[in-house]
Amino acid sequence: MNGMADTTTIRISRDTHARVTRLAAERHETIDETVSRAIRALRQDAMGADLAADLTDDEVAWLDADAG
């Protein structure tokens, strides 16, 4: 992904560390790459949920407004 020139440490449980380490090994990538992909997937899921949600009354009114 973007290398690890600038890094920091995050505190996670030993169980989570073992799970992410195992997942990274299965995917033949670094832990950093696996975590980055997981974060991106979570953001995409949230975006998809937002897009799938029903429009609010204000949004419907705005879309129905006369543009001219």
Coordinates of C-alpha atoms in Angstrom, one line a residue:
M1 CA 0.0 0.0 0.0
N2 CA 1.8 3.1 1.2
G3 CA 4.8 1.7 3.0
M4 CA 5.6 2.0 6.7
A5 CA 8.0 5.0 6.7
D6 CA 5.9 6.8 9.4
T7 CA 4.4 4.4 11.9
T8 CA 2.8 4.4 15.4
T9 CA 1.6 1.8 17.8
I10 CA -2.0 1.0 18.7
R11 CA -3.2 -1.0 21.6
I12 CA -5.3 -4.1 20.7
S13 CA -6.1 -7.3 22.5
R14 CA -3.9 -10.3 22.0
D15 CA -6.8 -12.1 20.4
T16 CA -7.3 -9.3 17.9
H17 CA -3.6 -9.2 17.2
A18 CA -3.6 -13.0 16.6
R19 CA -6.6 -12.7 14.3
V20 CA -5.2 -9.9 12.2
T21 CA -1.8 -11.6 12.0
R22 CA -3.4 -14.8 10.8
L23 CA -5.6 -13.0 8.3
A24 CA -2.6 -11.1 6.9
A25 CA -0.6 -14.3 6.5
E26 CA -3.5 -15.9 4.7
R27 CA -3.7 -13.0 2.3
H28 CA 0.1 -12.8 1.9
E29 CA 0.2 -9.2 2.9
T30 CA 1.5 -7.1 5.8
I31 CA -0.6 -6.4 8.9
D32 CA -0.6 -2.8 7.9
E33 CA -2.1 -3.7 4.5
T34 CA -4.7 -5.9 6.1
V35 CA -5.8 -3.3 8.6
S36 CA -5.9 -0.6 5.8
R37 CA -8.1 -2.8 3.7
A38 CA -10.3 -3.6 6.6
I39 CA -10.7 0.1 7.4
R40 CA -11.5 0.9 3.7
A41 CA -14.1 -2.0 3.7
L42 CA -15.8 -0.6 6.8
R43 CA -15.9 2.9 5.3
Q44 CA -17.4 1.5 2.1
D45 CA -20.0 -0.5 4.1
A46 CA -21.0 2.7 5.9
M47 CA -21.2 4.6 2.7
G48 CA -23.3 1.9 1.1
A49 CA -25.7 1.9 4.1
D50 CA -26.0 5.7 3.9
L51 CA -26.8 5.4 0.1
A52 CA -29.3 2.6 0.7
A53 CA -31.2 4.5 3.4
D54 CA -34.6 6.1 2.5
L55 CA -34.5 9.7 1.7
T56 CA -35.6 12.2 4.3
D57 CA -38.6 14.4 3.6
D58 CA -36.2 17.4 3.1
E59 CA -34.2 15.4 0.6
V60 CA -37.3 14.4 -1.3
A61 CA -38.5 18.0 -1.3
W62 CA -35.1 19.3 -2.6
L63 CA -35.1 16.7 -5.4
D64 CA -38.7 17.6 -6.3
A65 CA -38.0 21.3 -6.3
D66 CA -38.4 23.2 -9.6
A67 CA -35.0 23.9 -11.0
G68 CA -36.0 26.8 -13.1

